[in-house]
Tab-separated table of C-alpha atoms and ligand atoms in Angstrom:
chain	number	residue	atom	x	y	z
S	1	MET	CA	6.724	28.654	-15.205
S	2	PRO	CA	7.703	25.262	-16.900
S	3	GLU	CA	4.552	22.000	-17.482
S	4	THR	CA	5.926	18.827	-17.029
S	5	ARG	CA	4.337	16.679	-20.202
S	6	PRO	CA	2.696	13.510	-18.205
S	7	ASP	CA	4.799	11.538	-21.461
S	8	ASP	CA	7.938	13.119	-19.809
S	9	VAL	CA	8.227	10.212	-17.350
S	10	LEU	CA	8.821	7.604	-20.001
S	11	PRO	CA	11.104	6.751	-22.509
S	12	ALA	CA	10.593	8.582	-25.710
S	13	ASP	CA	11.095	5.168	-28.237
S	14	LEU	CA	8.279	3.390	-27.234
S	15	PRO	CA	5.579	2.496	-29.697
S	16	ASP	CA	2.134	4.092	-29.251
S	17	PRO	CA	-0.049	1.473	-27.642
S	18	VAL	CA	2.469	0.696	-25.254
S	19	ARG	CA	2.998	4.370	-23.773
S	20	ALA	CA	-0.970	4.813	-24.033
S	21	ALA	CA	-1.267	1.472	-21.369
S	22	LEU	CA	0.974	2.897	-19.491
S	23	LEU	CA	0.007	6.377	-19.071
S	24	ALA	CA	-3.874	5.102	-18.349
S	25	PRO	CA	-5.602	5.765	-15.400
S	26	MET	CA	-4.109	3.381	-12.007
S	27	VAL	CA	-6.284	1.207	-9.714
S	28	ASP	CA	-3.770	2.673	-6.804
S	29	HIS	CA	-4.902	-0.428	-5.081
S	30	HIS	CA	-3.309	0.340	-1.802
S	31	CYS	CA	-3.465	3.766	0.129
S	32	HIS	CA	-4.074	5.803	3.265
S	33	GLY	CA	-5.683	9.329	2.951
S	34	VAL	CA	-2.861	12.710	2.821
S	35	ARG	CA	-2.977	15.533	4.841
S	36	ARG	CA	-5.656	18.321	4.719
S	37	ASP	CA	-4.054	20.776	6.208
S	38	ASP	CA	-0.628	22.838	5.478
S	39	PRO	CA	2.010	21.011	7.379
S	40	SER	CA	5.719	22.607	9.052
S	41	ARG	CA	8.476	21.838	7.910
S	42	SER	CA	9.658	19.835	9.860
S	43	GLU	CA	6.412	17.684	10.043
S	44	PHE	CA	6.675	17.364	6.853
S	45	GLU	CA	9.975	15.567	6.168
S	46	LEU	CA	8.160	13.204	9.084
S	47	MET	CA	5.521	13.077	6.474
S	48	ILE	CA	8.108	11.974	3.449
S	49	THR	CA	10.103	9.140	5.795
S	50	GLU	CA	9.470	5.450	7.386
S	51	SER	CA	11.356	6.562	10.145
S	52	GLY	CA	9.364	8.082	13.378
S	53	ALA	CA	12.679	10.335	14.304
S	54	PRO	CA	13.978	13.692	12.839
S	55	ALA	CA	16.643	13.803	10.662
S	56	PRO	CA	20.036	14.325	12.403
S	57	PRO	CA	21.160	17.631	13.738
S	58	GLY	CA	22.221	19.882	10.250
S	59	THR	CA	21.013	17.022	8.577
S	60	THR	CA	16.737	17.251	5.815
S	61	HIS	CA	15.317	13.980	4.991
S	62	PHE	CA	15.085	15.624	1.960
S	63	ASP	CA	18.229	14.345	1.248
S	64	THR	CA	17.256	10.695	0.484
S	65	PRO	CA	16.075	8.958	-2.494
S	66	VAL	CA	12.318	10.005	-2.049
S	67	GLY	CA	12.981	13.980	-0.887
S	68	ALA	CA	15.396	14.278	-4.108
S	69	ALA	CA	12.611	12.828	-6.084
S	70	ILE	CA	9.937	14.965	-4.468
S	71	ARG	CA	11.960	17.699	-5.848
S	72	ARG	CA	12.613	16.426	-9.467
S	73	TRP	CA	8.660	15.394	-9.951
S	74	CYS	CA	6.975	17.362	-7.715
S	75	ALA	CA	8.620	20.820	-7.701
S	76	PRO	CA	7.251	21.041	-11.690
S	77	VAL	CA	3.421	20.494	-10.279
S	78	LEU	CA	3.828	22.854	-8.536
S	79	GLY	CA	4.461	25.122	-11.001
S	80	LEU	CA	8.595	25.017	-9.765
S	81	GLU	CA	11.440	23.845	-11.577
S	82	PRO	CA	12.742	20.911	-11.931
S	83	HIS	CA	14.725	19.961	-8.580
S	84	ALA	CA	13.622	23.161	-6.050
S	85	SER	CA	15.663	23.332	-3.310
S	86	PRO	CA	13.772	22.320	-0.209
S	87	ALA	CA	12.795	26.250	0.950
S	88	VAL	CA	11.303	26.904	-1.878
S	89	TYR	CA	9.801	23.984	-2.227
S	90	LEU	CA	7.733	24.224	0.765
S	91	SER	CA	6.887	27.603	0.554
S	92	ARG	CA	5.498	27.324	-2.681
S	93	ARG	CA	3.293	24.387	-0.831
S	94	SER	CA	2.190	26.251	1.894
S	95	GLU	CA	1.702	28.965	-0.344
S	96	LEU	CA	-1.127	27.446	-3.271
S	97	GLY	CA	-2.143	25.406	0.080
S	98	ALA	CA	-2.755	21.997	1.295
S	99	GLY	CA	-5.852	21.812	-1.062
S	100	GLU	CA	-5.144	22.915	-3.935
S	101	VAL	CA	-1.621	20.820	-3.600
S	102	ASN	CA	-3.368	17.760	-2.711
S	103	ARG	CA	-5.017	18.078	-6.250
S	104	ARG	CA	-2.798	18.913	-8.551
S	105	LEU	CA	-0.697	16.013	-7.268
S	106	LEU	CA	-3.234	13.627	-6.306
S	107	ARG	CA	-4.643	14.149	-10.655
S	108	ALA	CA	-1.182	13.948	-11.444
S	109	ALA	CA	-0.891	10.580	-10.396
S	110	GLY	CA	-3.133	9.796	-13.426
S	111	VAL	CA	-5.646	7.238	-10.541
S	112	ALA	CA	-9.215	5.705	-12.242
S	113	ALA	CA	-9.556	4.372	-8.259
S	114	PHE	CA	-8.671	4.834	-4.892
S	115	LEU	CA	-8.851	1.904	-2.538
S	116	VAL	CA	-7.834	3.924	1.301
S	117	ASP	CA	-7.749	1.916	3.579
S	118	THR	CA	-9.105	3.972	6.861
S	119	GLY	CA	-7.548	1.890	9.772
S	120	LEU	CA	-4.679	5.151	10.693
S	121	ASP	CA	-5.974	7.460	13.999
S	122	ALA	CA	-4.134	10.416	12.489
S	123	PRO	CA	-6.282	13.003	12.255
S	124	GLY	CA	-6.269	15.300	9.082
S	125	LEU	CA	-6.792	12.420	7.160
S	126	LEU	CA	-9.279	13.360	3.439
S	127	THR	CA	-11.649	10.213	3.394
S	128	PRO	CA	-11.696	8.326	0.450
S	129	ALA	CA	-14.782	10.264	-0.864
S	130	GLU	CA	-12.476	13.326	-0.545
S	131	MET	CA	-9.691	11.355	-1.579
S	132	GLY	CA	-10.932	10.051	-4.970
S	133	ARG	CA	-13.385	13.917	-5.555
S	134	LEU	CA	-9.638	15.761	-5.142
S	135	GLY	CA	-8.119	13.652	-7.404
S	136	GLY	CA	-10.717	13.201	-10.149
S	137	ALA	CA	-10.966	9.650	-9.060
S	138	ALA	CA	-14.118	6.609	-7.371
S	139	ALA	CA	-13.237	5.362	-4.253
S	140	ASP	CA	-13.545	2.751	-2.344
S	141	GLU	CA	-12.147	1.933	1.520
S	142	ILE	CA	-10.162	-0.763	2.796
S	143	VAL	CA	-11.383	-1.360	6.696
S	144	ARG	CA	-7.903	-2.948	8.848
S	145	LEU	CA	-8.777	-5.181	10.992
S	146	GLU	CA	-6.223	-4.665	14.185
S	147	ARG	CA	-8.446	-0.941	14.061
S	148	ILE	CA	-11.839	-2.952	14.326
S	149	GLU	CA	-9.858	-4.732	16.442
S	150	GLN	CA	-9.318	-2.073	18.754
S	151	ASP	CA	-12.158	-0.585	18.402
S	152	VAL	CA	-14.174	-4.405	20.162
S	153	ALA	CA	-11.105	-3.822	22.472
S	154	GLU	CA	-12.446	-0.680	24.057
S	155	ALA	CA	-15.685	-1.079	23.934
S	156	GLY	CA	-16.029	-3.019	28.156
S	157	LEU	CA	-17.332	-5.937	26.599
S	158	SER	CA	-16.688	-10.011	28.334
S	159	ALA	CA	-14.323	-12.331	26.808
S	160	VAL	CA	-17.072	-14.371	25.450
S	161	GLU	CA	-19.002	-11.028	24.249
S	162	TYR	CA	-15.815	-10.375	22.395
S	163	THR	CA	-15.609	-12.938	19.724
S	164	GLY	CA	-19.043	-12.737	18.843
S	165	THR	CA	-19.213	-8.661	18.911
S	166	LEU	CA	-15.554	-8.960	16.974
S	167	ARG	CA	-17.638	-10.875	14.171
S	168	GLU	CA	-20.512	-8.768	13.618
S	169	GLU	CA	-18.412	-6.023	13.688
S	170	LEU	CA	-16.085	-7.075	10.566
S	171	ALA	CA	-19.254	-8.077	8.683
S	172	ALA	CA	-19.865	-5.171	9.511
S	173	ARG	CA	-17.250	-2.715	8.590
S	174	ALA	CA	-16.905	-5.484	5.020
S	175	ALA	CA	-20.201	-4.683	4.264
S	176	ARG	CA	-19.506	-1.597	3.280
S	177	ALA	CA	-16.052	-2.118	1.904
S	178	ALA	CA	-13.212	-3.806	-1.073
S	179	GLY	CA	-11.531	-6.107	0.865
S	180	LEU	CA	-9.627	-6.777	4.041
S	181	LYS	CA	-6.000	-5.813	5.711
S	182	SER	CA	-3.873	-6.676	8.277
S	183	ILE	CA	-0.478	-4.973	10.444
S	184	ALA	CA	0.058	-8.432	11.883
S	185	ALA	CA	3.449	-7.819	9.992
S	186	TYR	CA	3.743	-4.754	13.115
S	187	ARG	CA	1.636	-7.105	15.999
S	188	CYS	CA	2.929	-10.561	16.379
S	189	GLY	CA	5.097	-10.794	12.634
S	190	LEU	CA	4.216	-13.275	9.780
S	191	ASP	CA	5.490	-16.114	11.351
S	192	PHE	CA	2.673	-17.245	13.026
S	193	ASP	CA	0.805	-20.550	14.491
S	194	PRO	CA	-1.039	-21.083	10.567
S	195	SER	CA	-4.197	-23.337	13.266
S	196	ARG	CA	-7.289	-21.567	13.780
S	197	PRO	CA	-6.873	-21.460	17.491
S	198	SER	CA	-9.180	-22.903	19.468
S	199	ARG	CA	-12.275	-21.641	20.982
S	200	GLY	CA	-11.197	-22.194	25.158
S	201	SER	CA	-7.610	-20.550	24.204
S	202	VAL	CA	-9.138	-17.612	22.107
S	203	ILE	CA	-11.430	-17.167	25.774
S	204	ALA	CA	-8.393	-17.709	27.837
S	205	ALA	CA	-6.516	-14.524	25.300
S	206	ALA	CA	-9.947	-12.822	24.992
S	207	GLY	CA	-9.372	-12.406	29.118
S	208	ARG	CA	-5.738	-11.169	29.654
S	209	ARG	CA	-6.556	-8.903	26.694
S	210	LEU	CA	-9.823	-7.119	28.346
S	211	ALA	CA	-7.536	-7.220	31.734
S	212	ASP	CA	-6.168	-4.225	29.854
S	213	PRO	CA	-7.970	-2.620	26.458
S	214	LYS	CA	-5.843	0.460	25.894
S	215	ARG	CA	-2.503	-1.983	24.833
S	216	ARG	CA	-2.831	-2.074	20.947
S	217	LEU	CA	-3.430	-6.427	19.944
S	218	ASP	CA	0.202	-8.054	20.163
S	219	ASP	CA	-1.154	-11.655	21.152
S	220	PRO	CA	-0.623	-14.338	18.520
S	221	VAL	CA	-4.149	-16.263	19.572
S	222	LEU	CA	-5.724	-13.294	18.849
S	223	VAL	CA	-3.970	-12.423	15.522
S	224	ARG	CA	-4.704	-15.684	15.298
S	225	HIS	CA	-8.568	-15.547	15.583
S	226	LEU	CA	-9.040	-12.003	14.148
S	227	LEU	CA	-7.662	-13.538	10.869
S	228	TRP	CA	-9.496	-16.495	10.835
S	229	ALA	CA	-12.768	-14.614	11.809
S	230	ALA	CA	-11.471	-12.370	9.305
S	231	VAL	CA	-10.867	-14.595	5.996
S	232	ASP	CA	-14.641	-16.514	7.403
S	233	VAL	CA	-16.139	-12.810	6.074
S	234	ALA	CA	-13.359	-12.375	3.578
S	235	ARG	CA	-14.891	-16.363	1.620
S	236	GLU	CA	-18.731	-14.621	2.387
S	237	ARG	CA	-18.386	-11.540	0.797
S	238	GLY	CA	-15.489	-12.408	-0.993
S	239	LEU	CA	-13.518	-9.767	-0.616
S	240	PRO	CA	-9.278	-10.092	-0.368
S	241	LEU	CA	-7.308	-10.260	1.961
S	242	GLN	CA	-4.304	-7.423	2.271
S	243	PHE	CA	-1.149	-8.235	4.685
S	244	HIS	CA	1.853	-5.627	5.135
S	245	CYS	CA	4.966	-7.271	3.931
S	246	GLY	CA	8.650	-6.209	4.287
S	247	PHE	CA	9.863	-2.360	5.591
S	248	GLY	CA	7.146	0.040	6.996
S	249	ASP	CA	6.885	2.291	9.575
S	250	ASP	CA	10.452	1.801	12.916
S	251	ASP	CA	8.125	-0.902	14.901
S	252	VAL	CA	8.346	-3.421	12.338
S	253	ASP	CA	10.141	-6.539	13.297
S	254	LEU	CA	11.377	-6.678	9.576
S	255	HIS	CA	12.694	-10.366	9.373
S	256	ARG	CA	9.496	-11.507	10.692
S	257	ALA	CA	7.548	-9.123	8.110
S	258	ASP	CA	9.137	-11.784	5.302
S	259	PRO	CA	6.049	-13.280	3.459
S	260	ALA	CA	7.973	-16.476	2.955
S	261	VAL	CA	7.053	-16.669	6.409
S	262	LEU	CA	3.642	-16.761	6.301
S	263	THR	CA	3.497	-19.445	3.523
S	264	GLY	CA	1.881	-22.091	6.304
S	265	PHE	CA	-0.772	-19.366	7.004
S	266	LEU	CA	-0.921	-19.208	2.708
S	267	ARG	CA	-1.533	-23.256	2.425
S	268	ALA	CA	-3.927	-22.644	4.679
S	269	LEU	CA	-5.949	-20.823	2.880
S	270	ALA	CA	-5.155	-22.159	-1.060
S	271	PRO	CA	-8.862	-24.447	-0.357
S	272	ILE	CA	-10.565	-22.069	1.372
S	273	GLY	CA	-9.762	-19.452	-2.182
S	274	VAL	CA	-10.084	-16.444	-0.484
S	275	PRO	CA	-7.952	-14.178	-2.544
S	276	VAL	CA	-4.562	-12.209	-0.262
S	277	VAL	CA	-2.428	-9.326	-1.935
S	278	LEU	CA	0.939	-9.318	-0.605
S	279	LEU	CA	1.942	-5.455	-0.176
S	280	HIS	CA	5.299	-3.844	-0.610
S	281	CYS	CA	7.319	-6.388	0.393
S	282	TYR	CA	10.707	-5.292	-0.243
S	283	PRO	CA	12.947	-6.469	0.333
S	284	TYR	CA	12.024	-9.627	-0.155
S	285	HIS	CA	9.989	-8.948	-3.002
S	286	ARG	CA	11.266	-12.138	-4.929
S	287	GLN	CA	9.861	-14.201	-2.150
S	288	ALA	CA	6.443	-12.237	-2.836
S	289	ALA	CA	7.341	-13.500	-5.943
S	290	TYR	CA	7.624	-16.952	-5.840
S	291	LEU	CA	4.436	-16.178	-2.937
S	292	ALA	CA	2.780	-14.939	-6.447
S	293	SER	CA	4.329	-17.855	-8.178
S	294	VAL	CA	2.892	-20.501	-6.624
S	295	PHE	CA	0.204	-20.802	-5.091
S	296	PRO	CA	-3.738	-19.584	-7.316
S	297	HIS	CA	-4.708	-16.506	-5.345
S	298	VAL	CA	-1.689	-15.023	-4.401
S	299	TYR	CA	-0.885	-11.903	-5.236
S	300	VAL	CA	1.618	-9.223	-5.368
S	301	ASP	CA	2.655	-5.177	-5.076
S	302	VAL	CA	5.907	-3.754	-4.384
S	303	GLY	CA	3.851	-0.056	-3.414
S	304	LEU	CA	5.268	2.062	-1.246
S	305	ALA	CA	9.359	0.771	-2.291
S	306	LEU	CA	8.732	2.881	-5.219
S	307	THR	CA	8.600	5.502	-3.545
S	308	HIS	CA	11.266	5.361	-1.173
S	309	THR	CA	13.433	3.630	-3.685
S	310	ALA	CA	12.608	6.316	-6.333
S	311	ALA	CA	15.449	6.598	-9.169
S	312	GLY	CA	17.087	3.286	-8.043
S	313	SER	CA	13.157	2.030	-8.015
S	314	ALA	CA	13.303	0.158	-12.117
S	315	ARG	CA	15.657	-2.569	-10.235
S	316	VAL	CA	12.646	-3.128	-8.289
S	317	VAL	CA	9.899	-2.959	-10.987
S	318	ALA	CA	12.867	-5.061	-12.477
S	319	ASP	CA	13.029	-8.001	-9.963
S	320	LEU	CA	9.377	-8.517	-9.449
S	321	LEU	CA	9.404	-9.190	-13.549
S	322	GLU	CA	11.311	-11.323	-13.100
S	323	LEU	CA	8.970	-14.185	-11.836
S	324	ALA	CA	5.896	-12.944	-10.696
S	325	PRO	CA	3.310	-13.847	-13.292
S	326	PHE	CA	1.630	-10.551	-14.734
S	327	HIS	CA	-2.180	-11.402	-14.135
S	328	LYS	CA	-0.328	-11.124	-10.184
S	329	GLN	CA	0.419	-7.944	-9.572
S	330	MET	CA	-0.623	-4.801	-9.399
S	331	PHE	CA	0.037	-1.018	-8.436
S	332	SER	CA	0.370	0.672	-5.320
S	333	SER	CA	1.332	4.235	-3.634
S	334	ASP	CA	0.732	3.513	-0.391
S	335	CYS	CA	0.966	7.067	0.501
S	336	TYR	CA	-0.293	9.226	3.259
S	337	GLY	CA	0.170	12.181	4.953
S	338	ALA	CA	1.592	13.317	1.931
S	339	ALA	CA	-0.190	13.812	-1.762
S	340	GLU	CA	3.819	13.699	-2.959
S	341	LEU	CA	3.873	10.049	-2.442
S	342	CYS	CA	1.066	9.158	-4.493
S	343	HIS	CA	1.954	11.703	-7.915
S	344	LEU	CA	5.864	9.964	-6.698
S	345	GLY	CA	4.743	6.008	-6.703
S	346	ALA	CA	2.356	6.497	-9.616
S	347	LEU	CA	5.193	8.116	-11.366
S	348	TYR	CA	7.760	5.295	-10.613
S	349	HIS	CA	6.090	2.210	-11.407
S	350	ARG	CA	5.077	4.047	-15.334
S	351	ARG	CA	8.655	4.937	-15.259
S	352	GLY	CA	9.754	1.026	-14.660
S	353	LEU	CA	7.334	-0.728	-15.855
S	354	ALA	CA	8.295	1.396	-19.513
S	355	ARG	CA	11.663	0.907	-18.336
S	356	ALA	CA	11.668	-3.006	-18.284
S	357	ILE	CA	8.825	-3.145	-21.680
S	358	ALA	CA	11.658	-0.972	-23.720
S	359	GLY	CA	14.332	-3.976	-22.717
S	360	ARG	CA	11.893	-7.064	-23.817
S	361	LEU	CA	10.789	-5.200	-26.962
S	362	ALA	CA	14.940	-4.328	-27.714
S	363	GLU	CA	15.673	-7.650	-27.391
S	364	GLY	CA	12.188	-9.273	-29.128
S	365	GLU	CA	10.760	-11.486	-25.745
S	366	TRP	CA	7.852	-8.996	-25.940
S	367	SER	CA	5.261	-7.892	-28.645
S	368	PRO	CA	3.832	-4.174	-28.261
S	369	ALA	CA	0.730	-5.473	-27.694
S	370	ASP	CA	1.094	-7.387	-25.248
S	371	ALA	CA	3.005	-4.715	-23.776
S	372	ALA	CA	0.794	-3.241	-23.661
S	373	ARG	CA	-1.888	-5.590	-22.396
S	374	ILE	CA	0.527	-5.977	-19.852
S	375	ALA	CA	1.446	-2.634	-18.852
S	376	HIS	CA	-2.534	-2.596	-18.507
S	377	MET	CA	-2.808	-5.825	-16.727
S	378	ILE	CA	-0.839	-4.870	-14.118
S	379	GLY	CA	-1.825	-1.373	-13.771
S	380	SER	CA	-5.837	-2.015	-13.340
S	381	GLY	CA	-7.468	-4.604	-15.222
S	382	ASN	CA	-5.805	-7.149	-11.941
S	383	ALA	CA	-7.137	-4.839	-8.764
S	384	ARG	CA	-10.419	-4.704	-10.826
S	385	ARG	CA	-10.888	-8.004	-10.785
S	386	VAL	CA	-9.761	-8.952	-8.080
S	387	TYR	CA	-11.298	-6.186	-5.802
S	388	ARG	CA	-14.634	-6.688	-8.192
S	389	LEU	CA	-14.210	-3.286	-8.686
I	1	LIG	ZN1	0.216	1.591	3.949
């Protein structure tokens, strides 16, 4: 069976130092656990799409950019020919078993450290430590604010106790984490009032919230309270705050996830100095690039977009490189459930960046030494600095 050499992913004519910098292990600063069990075909199809629905009758989620990419790039990692059919791919996947599949694909990604968002409810996901062990990498946790809030809301407290306990829980969870993450984009949109809400308005909103605590948090007053409490903790502990931006699961209202509508909050945080990392951002990654270029504390990443645009992802990388400072960009795979998404995120990051670098070298815009330095910064150096790894 053919083996894909790791450097097959890069153009042949790159100078050696640039090639080495692109292939060096990276920090995957935003990902989720992958599943520890073997999925059925219908389960696997849902793991490779952001849609919550099966493909229409007679069609398959393999007929997508990411589906084609799995057949092209993940098949050889499982010992198959490139472009293996979905049926052959999935049969080989279950023959090897989830443990071996996860080990091969996570290692193929070439990751030095995983920062794992542990806020998802789905059962059967690997823990950060297990992700690290299988992937041959270090691992740290990113705590999701809305997950902590949900636990506190369901603890049977009064409205006054809720606010105090929320702060204590945030501080306790942050003490063991490399960063904090918000999915406010999914809850009330990013176009919330950026000011810190008054104590009275928070207590009143908490009273309404606690009357139905199983509901997920979507009250903008409480989302703002949660975010400002998180900013206080992040400032004390020197942690960055990640925001989901742009596309994602089908319950996001896309236009309210544009990072440009978060500008007021970013401006309010500027004097505080807590680093903010805008995740994914597609199709608003140019807005995010602008924000990263004007606010010293704002960083940008196109994570999930690279996996899901796959063969078209070099354009997304190129868009980001147009304006975003090189010391503000980061790599993430945003893998979740399927280890394929980790391998593909890393692969398309390296390929997209390689293509952009090849163009700049050919045009004499960058020296090879600068190209290698920039690849290293984006692949791992910026994340190591911001997350203090
Ligand atoms: Zn994610």
